[in-house]
CSV table of C-alpha atoms in Angstrom, one decimal:
chain,number,residue,atom,x,y,z
A,1,MET,CA,103.8,319.4,37.2
A,2,ALA,CA,101.4,318.7,40.0
A,3,ASP,CA,101.9,315.8,42.4
A,4,ILE,CA,99.0,313.5,41.3
A,5,LYS,CA,99.1,311.4,44.5
A,6,ALA,CA,98.8,314.5,46.7
A,7,ILE,CA,95.9,315.9,44.7
A,8,GLY,CA,94.1,312.5,44.9
A,9,ASP,CA,94.7,312.3,48.7
A,10,GLN,CA,93.2,315.8,49.1
A,11,LEU,CA,90.2,315.0,47.0
A,12,VAL,CA,89.4,311.9,49.0
A,13,GLU,CA,89.4,314.0,52.2
A,14,LEU,CA,86.9,316.6,51.0
A,15,THR,CA,83.5,316.9,52.7
A,16,VAL,CA,80.3,316.9,50.8
A,17,LYS,CA,80.1,320.7,51.0
A,18,GLU,CA,83.7,321.1,49.7
A,19,VAL,CA,83.0,318.8,46.8
A,20,ASN,CA,80.0,320.9,45.9
A,21,GLU,CA,82.1,324.1,46.1
A,22,LEU,CA,84.8,322.4,43.9
A,23,ALA,CA,82.1,321.4,41.3
A,24,ASP,CA,80.8,325.0,41.2
A,25,TYR,CA,84.3,326.4,40.9
A,26,LEU,CA,85.2,324.0,38.0
A,27,LYS,CA,81.9,324.8,36.2
A,28,GLU,CA,82.1,328.6,36.6
A,29,THR,CA,85.8,329.1,36.1
A,30,HIS,CA,86.8,326.4,33.6
A,31,GLY,CA,83.4,325.3,32.1
A,32,ILE,CA,83.9,321.8,33.4
A,33,GLU,CA,80.8,320.0,34.6
A,34,PRO,CA,82.1,317.1,36.8
A,35,ALA,CA,78.9,315.0,36.7
A,36,ALA,CA,78.9,315.2,32.9
A,37,ALA,CA,82.5,314.3,32.8
A,38,ALA,CA,82.1,311.3,35.1
A,39,ALA,CA,79.3,309.7,33.0
A,40,PRO,CA,81.5,308.5,30.1
A,41,VAL,CA,84.0,307.0,32.5
A,42,MET,CA,81.3,305.0,34.2
A,43,MET,CA,79.9,303.9,30.9
A,44,ALA,CA,83.3,302.8,29.6
A,45,GLY,CA,83.9,300.8,32.8
A,46,GLY,CA,80.6,298.9,32.4
A,47,ALA,CA,81.3,297.9,28.8
A,48,GLY,CA,84.2,295.6,29.7
A,49,GLY,CA,82.2,292.3,29.7
A,50,GLY,CA,81.7,290.0,32.7
A,51,GLU,CA,84.9,290.6,34.6
A,52,GLY,CA,83.5,293.6,36.5
A,53,ALA,CA,80.3,291.8,37.5
A,54,ALA,CA,82.2,289.1,39.4
A,55,GLU,CA,84.1,291.6,41.6
A,56,GLU,CA,82.5,292.7,44.9
A,57,LYS,CA,81.5,296.4,45.1
A,58,SER,CA,84.2,298.4,46.9
A,59,SER,CA,82.6,301.8,47.3
A,60,PHE,CA,79.1,302.7,48.5
A,61,ASP,CA,76.8,305.7,48.7
A,62,VAL,CA,75.1,306.3,52.0
A,63,VAL,CA,71.6,307.5,51.0
A,64,LEU,CA,69.2,309.1,53.5
A,65,THR,CA,65.7,308.0,52.4
A,66,SER,CA,63.7,309.5,55.2
A,67,ALA,CA,64.4,311.5,58.4
A,68,GLY,CA,61.7,309.6,60.3
A,69,SER,CA,60.0,311.1,63.3
A,70,ALA,CA,63.2,312.3,65.0
A,71,LYS,CA,64.2,314.9,62.3
A,72,LEU,CA,66.2,317.1,64.7
A,73,GLN,CA,68.3,314.1,65.8
A,74,VAL,CA,68.9,313.1,62.2
A,75,VAL,CA,70.0,316.7,61.3
A,76,LYS,CA,72.4,316.7,64.2
A,77,ALA,CA,73.8,313.3,63.1
A,78,VAL,CA,74.2,314.4,59.5
A,79,LYS,CA,75.9,317.6,60.7
A,80,GLU,CA,78.4,315.6,62.8
A,81,LEU,CA,79.1,312.9,60.2
A,82,THR,CA,79.6,315.1,57.2
A,83,GLY,CA,81.1,318.3,58.6
A,84,LEU,CA,78.3,320.3,57.1
A,85,GLY,CA,77.0,323.5,58.7
A,86,LEU,CA,73.6,323.3,60.4
A,87,LYS,CA,71.8,324.9,57.5
A,88,GLU,CA,73.3,322.6,54.9
A,89,ALA,CA,72.6,319.5,57.1
A,90,LYS,CA,69.0,320.6,57.4
A,91,GLU,CA,68.7,321.1,53.7
A,92,LEU,CA,70.2,317.6,53.0
A,93,VAL,CA,67.7,316.0,55.5
A,94,ASP,CA,64.8,318.0,54.0
A,95,GLY,CA,65.8,317.0,50.5
A,96,ALA,CA,65.7,313.2,51.3
A,97,PRO,CA,66.2,310.9,49.5
A,98,LYS,CA,69.7,312.3,49.2
A,99,ALA,CA,73.2,311.0,49.4
A,100,VAL,CA,74.9,311.8,52.7
A,101,LYS,CA,78.3,310.4,51.6
A,102,GLU,CA,79.3,308.9,48.3
A,103,GLY,CA,82.1,306.5,47.3
A,104,VAL,CA,83.0,305.3,50.8
A,105,ALA,CA,84.3,301.9,51.8
A,106,LYS,CA,81.9,299.2,52.9
A,107,ASP,CA,82.9,299.4,56.6
A,108,GLU,CA,82.6,303.2,56.8
A,109,ALA,CA,79.2,303.1,54.9
A,110,GLU,CA,77.8,300.5,57.3
A,111,ALA,CA,79.0,302.6,60.3
A,112,LEU,CA,77.4,305.7,58.9
A,113,LYS,CA,74.2,303.8,58.2
A,114,LYS,CA,74.1,302.5,61.8
A,115,GLN,CA,74.7,305.9,63.3
A,116,LEU,CA,72.0,307.5,61.2
A,117,GLU,CA,69.5,304.8,61.9
A,118,GLU,CA,70.2,305.1,65.7
A,119,ALA,CA,69.2,308.8,65.3
A,120,GLY,CA,65.9,307.7,63.7
A,121,ALA,CA,66.7,308.0,60.0
A,122,GLU,CA,65.9,305.5,57.2
A,123,VAL,CA,69.1,304.8,55.2
A,124,GLU,CA,70.1,302.7,52.2
A,125,LEU,CA,73.5,301.7,50.9
A,126,LYS,CA,73.9,301.8,47.1
């Protein structure tokens, strides 16, 4: 039996590129589509009444809405912050609006937003 805690710790440390590779692997090898599997979980969590609405949001998505006028600086910042290669970082910036990182803590999300804005990008936290 697999050590669930170790697997969870490994998943949390994955880069965006590695998450995409994992999703492709699961789809091609096992026929599992992670986005489709996550939707029922999110719906079930929202059906619990008013308890969830009172809690403060604990994870955020850092979404690049625009590269602004300093696109090269933004590509460099995205590359450094995500661990992506140059080509992947450029594709992410060109595809804006797009999530740079998903499911991060509030402090980390605000730090990422600040660094990207300093590079010239327009960023939203969702």
